[in-house]
PDB file of C-alpha atoms in Angstrom:
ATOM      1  CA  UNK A   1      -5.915  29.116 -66.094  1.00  0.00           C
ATOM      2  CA  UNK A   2      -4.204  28.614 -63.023  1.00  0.00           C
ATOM      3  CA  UNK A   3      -5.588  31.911 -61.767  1.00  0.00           C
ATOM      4  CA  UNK A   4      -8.670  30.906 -62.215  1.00  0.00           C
ATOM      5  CA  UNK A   5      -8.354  27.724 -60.591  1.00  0.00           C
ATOM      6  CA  UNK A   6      -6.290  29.431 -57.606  1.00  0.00           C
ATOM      7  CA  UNK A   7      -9.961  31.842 -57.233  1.00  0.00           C
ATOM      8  CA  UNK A   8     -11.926  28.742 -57.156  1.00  0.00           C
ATOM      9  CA  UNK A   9     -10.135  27.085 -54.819  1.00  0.00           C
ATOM     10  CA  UNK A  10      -9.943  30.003 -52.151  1.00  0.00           C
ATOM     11  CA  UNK A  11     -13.682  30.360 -52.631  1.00  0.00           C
ATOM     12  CA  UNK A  12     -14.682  26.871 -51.603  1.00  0.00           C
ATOM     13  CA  UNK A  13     -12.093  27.247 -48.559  1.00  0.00           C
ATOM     14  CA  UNK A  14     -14.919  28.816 -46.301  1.00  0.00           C
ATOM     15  CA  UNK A  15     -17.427  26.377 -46.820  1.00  0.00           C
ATOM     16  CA  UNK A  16     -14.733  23.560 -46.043  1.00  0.00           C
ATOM     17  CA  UNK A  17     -13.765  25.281 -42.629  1.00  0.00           C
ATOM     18  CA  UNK A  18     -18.172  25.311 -42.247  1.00  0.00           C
ATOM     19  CA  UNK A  19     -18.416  21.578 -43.016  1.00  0.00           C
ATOM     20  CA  UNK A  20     -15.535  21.050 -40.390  1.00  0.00           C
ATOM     21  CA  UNK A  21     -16.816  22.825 -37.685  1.00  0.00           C
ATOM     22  CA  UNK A  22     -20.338  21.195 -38.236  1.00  0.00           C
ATOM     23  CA  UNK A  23     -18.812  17.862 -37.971  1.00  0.00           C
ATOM     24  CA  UNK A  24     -17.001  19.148 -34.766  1.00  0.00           C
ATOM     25  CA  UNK A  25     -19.857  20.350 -33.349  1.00  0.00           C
ATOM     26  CA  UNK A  26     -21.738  17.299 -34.129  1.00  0.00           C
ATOM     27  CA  UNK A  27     -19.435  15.306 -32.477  1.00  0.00           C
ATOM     28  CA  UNK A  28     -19.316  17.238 -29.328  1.00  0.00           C
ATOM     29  CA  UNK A  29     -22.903  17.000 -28.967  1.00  0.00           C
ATOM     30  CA  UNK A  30     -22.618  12.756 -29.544  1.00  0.00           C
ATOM     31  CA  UNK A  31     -20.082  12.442 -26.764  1.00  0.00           C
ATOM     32  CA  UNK A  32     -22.027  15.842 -24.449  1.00  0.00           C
ATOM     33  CA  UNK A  33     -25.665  13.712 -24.771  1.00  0.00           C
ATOM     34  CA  UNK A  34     -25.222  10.345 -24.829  1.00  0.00           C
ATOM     35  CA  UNK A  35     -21.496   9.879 -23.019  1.00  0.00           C
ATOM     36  CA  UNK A  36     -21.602  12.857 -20.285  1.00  0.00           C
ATOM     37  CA  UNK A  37     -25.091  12.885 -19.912  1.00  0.00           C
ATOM     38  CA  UNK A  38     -26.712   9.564 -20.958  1.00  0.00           C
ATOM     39  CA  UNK A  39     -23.723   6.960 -19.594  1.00  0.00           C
ATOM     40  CA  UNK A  40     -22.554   9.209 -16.635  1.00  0.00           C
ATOM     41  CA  UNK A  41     -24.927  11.224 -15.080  1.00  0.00           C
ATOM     42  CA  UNK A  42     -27.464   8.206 -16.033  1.00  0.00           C
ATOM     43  CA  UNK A  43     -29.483  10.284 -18.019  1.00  0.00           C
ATOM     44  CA  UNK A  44     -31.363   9.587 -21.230  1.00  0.00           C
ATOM     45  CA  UNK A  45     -31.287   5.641 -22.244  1.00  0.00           C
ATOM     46  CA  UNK A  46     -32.499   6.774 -25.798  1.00  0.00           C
ATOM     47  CA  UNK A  47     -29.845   9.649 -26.466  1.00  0.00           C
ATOM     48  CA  UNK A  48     -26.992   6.833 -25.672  1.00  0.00           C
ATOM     49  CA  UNK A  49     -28.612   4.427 -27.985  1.00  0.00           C
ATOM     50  CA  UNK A  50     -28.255   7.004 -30.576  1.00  0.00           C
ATOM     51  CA  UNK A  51     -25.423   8.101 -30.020  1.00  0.00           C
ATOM     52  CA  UNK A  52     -23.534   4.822 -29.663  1.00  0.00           C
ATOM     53  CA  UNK A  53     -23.200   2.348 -32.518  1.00  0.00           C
ATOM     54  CA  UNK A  54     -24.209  -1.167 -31.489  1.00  0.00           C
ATOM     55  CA  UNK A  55     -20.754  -2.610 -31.813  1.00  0.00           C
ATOM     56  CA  UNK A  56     -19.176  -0.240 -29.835  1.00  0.00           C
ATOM     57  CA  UNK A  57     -16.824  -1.718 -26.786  1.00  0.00           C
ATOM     58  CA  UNK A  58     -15.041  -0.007 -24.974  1.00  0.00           C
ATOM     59  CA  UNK A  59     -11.674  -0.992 -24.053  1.00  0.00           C
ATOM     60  CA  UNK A  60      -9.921  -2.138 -20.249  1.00  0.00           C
ATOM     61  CA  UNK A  61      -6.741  -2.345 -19.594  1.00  0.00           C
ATOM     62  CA  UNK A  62      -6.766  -4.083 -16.051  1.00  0.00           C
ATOM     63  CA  UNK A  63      -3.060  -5.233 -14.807  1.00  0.00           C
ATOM     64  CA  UNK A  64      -1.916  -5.660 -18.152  1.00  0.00           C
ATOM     65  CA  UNK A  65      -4.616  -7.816 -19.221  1.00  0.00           C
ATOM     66  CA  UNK A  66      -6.912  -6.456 -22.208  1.00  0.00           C
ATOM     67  CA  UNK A  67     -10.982  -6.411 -21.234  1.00  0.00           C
ATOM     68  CA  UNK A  68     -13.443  -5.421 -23.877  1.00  0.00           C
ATOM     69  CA  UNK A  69     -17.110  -4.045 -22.299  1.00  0.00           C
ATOM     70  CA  UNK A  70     -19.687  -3.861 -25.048  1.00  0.00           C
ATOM     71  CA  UNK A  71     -22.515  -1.127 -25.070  1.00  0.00           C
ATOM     72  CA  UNK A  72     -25.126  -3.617 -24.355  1.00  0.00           C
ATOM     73  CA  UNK A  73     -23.793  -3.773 -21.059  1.00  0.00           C
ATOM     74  CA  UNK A  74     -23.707  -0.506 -20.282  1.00  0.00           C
ATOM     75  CA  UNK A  75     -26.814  -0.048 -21.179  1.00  0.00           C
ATOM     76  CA  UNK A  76     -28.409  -2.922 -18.749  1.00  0.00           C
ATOM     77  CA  UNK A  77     -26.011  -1.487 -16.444  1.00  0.00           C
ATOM     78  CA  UNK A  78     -27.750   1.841 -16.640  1.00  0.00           C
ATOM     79  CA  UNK A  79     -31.101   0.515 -17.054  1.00  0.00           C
ATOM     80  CA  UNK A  80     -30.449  -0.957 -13.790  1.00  0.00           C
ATOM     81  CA  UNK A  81     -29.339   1.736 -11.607  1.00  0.00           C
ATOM     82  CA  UNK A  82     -32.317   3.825 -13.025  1.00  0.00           C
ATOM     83  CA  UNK A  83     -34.899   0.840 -11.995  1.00  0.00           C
ATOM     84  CA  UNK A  84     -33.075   0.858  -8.542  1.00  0.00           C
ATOM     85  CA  UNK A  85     -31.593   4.294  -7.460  1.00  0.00           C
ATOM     86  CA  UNK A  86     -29.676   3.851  -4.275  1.00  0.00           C
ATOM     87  CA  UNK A  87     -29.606   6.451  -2.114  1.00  0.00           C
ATOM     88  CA  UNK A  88     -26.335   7.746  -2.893  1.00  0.00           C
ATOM     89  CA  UNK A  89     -26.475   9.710  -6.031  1.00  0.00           C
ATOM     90  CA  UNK A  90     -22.868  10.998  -6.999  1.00  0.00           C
ATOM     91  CA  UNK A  91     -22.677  14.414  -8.328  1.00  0.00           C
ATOM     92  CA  UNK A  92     -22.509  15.160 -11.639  1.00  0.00           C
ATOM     93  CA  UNK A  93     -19.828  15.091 -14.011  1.00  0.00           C
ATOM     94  CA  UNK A  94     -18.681  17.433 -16.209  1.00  0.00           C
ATOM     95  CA  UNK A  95     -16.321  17.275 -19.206  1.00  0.00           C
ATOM     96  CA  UNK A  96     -14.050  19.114 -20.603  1.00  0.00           C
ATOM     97  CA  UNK A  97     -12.977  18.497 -24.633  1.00  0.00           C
ATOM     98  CA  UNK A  98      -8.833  18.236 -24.691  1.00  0.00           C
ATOM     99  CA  UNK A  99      -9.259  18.107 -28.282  1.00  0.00           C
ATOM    100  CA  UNK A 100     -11.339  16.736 -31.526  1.00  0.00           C
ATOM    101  CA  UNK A 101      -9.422  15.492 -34.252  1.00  0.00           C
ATOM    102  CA  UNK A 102     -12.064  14.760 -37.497  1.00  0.00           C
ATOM    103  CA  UNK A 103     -10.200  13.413 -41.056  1.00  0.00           C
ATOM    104  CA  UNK A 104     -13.479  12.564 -43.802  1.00  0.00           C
ATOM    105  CA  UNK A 105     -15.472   9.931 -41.714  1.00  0.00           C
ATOM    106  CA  UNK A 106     -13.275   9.438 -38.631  1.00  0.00           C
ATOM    107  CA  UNK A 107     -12.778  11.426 -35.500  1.00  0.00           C
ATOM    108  CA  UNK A 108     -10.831  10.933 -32.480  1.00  0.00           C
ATOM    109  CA  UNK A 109     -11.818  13.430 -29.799  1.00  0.00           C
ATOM    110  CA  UNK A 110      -9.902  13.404 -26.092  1.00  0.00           C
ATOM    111  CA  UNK A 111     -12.028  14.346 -23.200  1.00  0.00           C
ATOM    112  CA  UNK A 112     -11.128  14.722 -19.628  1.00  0.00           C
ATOM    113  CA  UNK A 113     -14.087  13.812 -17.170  1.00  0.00           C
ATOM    114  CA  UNK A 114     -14.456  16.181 -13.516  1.00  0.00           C
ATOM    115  CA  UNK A 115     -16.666  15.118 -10.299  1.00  0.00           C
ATOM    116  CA  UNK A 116     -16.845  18.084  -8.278  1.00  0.00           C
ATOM    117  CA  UNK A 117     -14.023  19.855  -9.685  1.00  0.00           C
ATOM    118  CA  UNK A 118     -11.779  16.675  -9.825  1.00  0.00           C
ATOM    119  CA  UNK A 119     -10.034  14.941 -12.815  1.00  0.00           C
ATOM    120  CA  UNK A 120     -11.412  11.355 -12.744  1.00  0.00           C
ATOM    121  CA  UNK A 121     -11.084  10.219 -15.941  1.00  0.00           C
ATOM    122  CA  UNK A 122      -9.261  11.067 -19.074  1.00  0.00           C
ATOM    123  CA  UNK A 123     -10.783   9.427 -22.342  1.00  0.00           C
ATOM    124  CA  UNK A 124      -9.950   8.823 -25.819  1.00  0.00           C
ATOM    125  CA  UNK A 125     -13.421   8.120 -27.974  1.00  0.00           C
ATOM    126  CA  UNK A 126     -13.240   7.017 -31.543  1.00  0.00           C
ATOM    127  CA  UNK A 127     -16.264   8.058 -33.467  1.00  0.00           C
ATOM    128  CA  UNK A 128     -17.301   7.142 -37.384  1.00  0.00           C
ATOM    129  CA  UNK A 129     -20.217   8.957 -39.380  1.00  0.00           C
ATOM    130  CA  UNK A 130     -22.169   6.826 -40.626  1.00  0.00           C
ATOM    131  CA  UNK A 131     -24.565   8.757 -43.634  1.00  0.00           C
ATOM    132  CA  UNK A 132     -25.136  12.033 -41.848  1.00  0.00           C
ATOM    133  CA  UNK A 133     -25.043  10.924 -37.967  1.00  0.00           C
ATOM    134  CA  UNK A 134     -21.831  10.622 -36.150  1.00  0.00           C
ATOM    135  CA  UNK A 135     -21.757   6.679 -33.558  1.00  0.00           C
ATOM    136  CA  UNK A 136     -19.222   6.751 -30.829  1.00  0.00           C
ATOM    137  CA  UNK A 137     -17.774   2.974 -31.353  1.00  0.00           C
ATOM    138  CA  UNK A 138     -14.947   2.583 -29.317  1.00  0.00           C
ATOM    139  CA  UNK A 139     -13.169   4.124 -25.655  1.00  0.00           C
ATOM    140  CA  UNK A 140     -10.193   3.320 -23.928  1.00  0.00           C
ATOM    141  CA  UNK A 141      -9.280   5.673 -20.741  1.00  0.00           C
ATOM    142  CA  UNK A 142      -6.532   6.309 -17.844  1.00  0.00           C
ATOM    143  CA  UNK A 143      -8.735   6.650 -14.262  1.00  0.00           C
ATOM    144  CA  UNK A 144      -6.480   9.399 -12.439  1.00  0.00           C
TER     145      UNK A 144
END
């Protein structure tokens, strides 16, 4: 009996390992469309409203003192910039994925952020699924 179960068990291993690296992947492309691209290289307003849940805030730690900034912010923020362009467009940033943690429902994923070749940021992005779709809904970060 426990034989059998032992077989079973070491069958459905592979298919967990599948289901993981799904979820990892489908986190990667939350934070790569509507984070990297969407919020900072002011790309597609649509792709961060999907990607973010509507609750999410994002977390400042200013001098000690504890700042929340909500997505709806953002969000005007970016709609903004794309109504009115100045004529100083940074480069674009890149990121690089430190490492994506995923238990169930959850995931924590760290992410450093580059500007020509140059750590700016360093962020830590909580994420929940919620049905089949993964929501980023919180941030904190160190600015380097």
């Amino acid at each position: 009996m426990r034989t059998l179960f032992t077989i079973g068990l070491l069958a459905l291993l592979p298919f967990i390992g599948l289901a993981q690296q799904a979820d990892e992947s489908a986190v990667k492309k939350v934070i790569t469309q509507a984070y990297i691209e969407g919020i900072q290289n002011q790309g597609d307003i649509e792709a961060v409203r999907q990607g973010f849940h509507p609750d999410f805030e994002m977390l400042i730690n200013r001098n000690g003192q504890l700042s929340k900034f909500p997505i709806s912010a953002w969000i005007e923020r970016l709609e903004q910039r794309k109504a009115n362009p100045s004529g100083s467009a940074q480069p674009p940033v890149s990121g690089k994925f430190l490492d994506v943690s995923i238990t169930g429902n959850a995931a924590i994923v760290s992410l450093e952020l580059h500007r020509e070749n140059k750590l700016i940021f360093t962020d830590y992005i909580s994420l929940y699924k919620f049905g089949s779709q993964w929501k980023i809904v919180s941030k904190i970060y160190h600015q380097h």
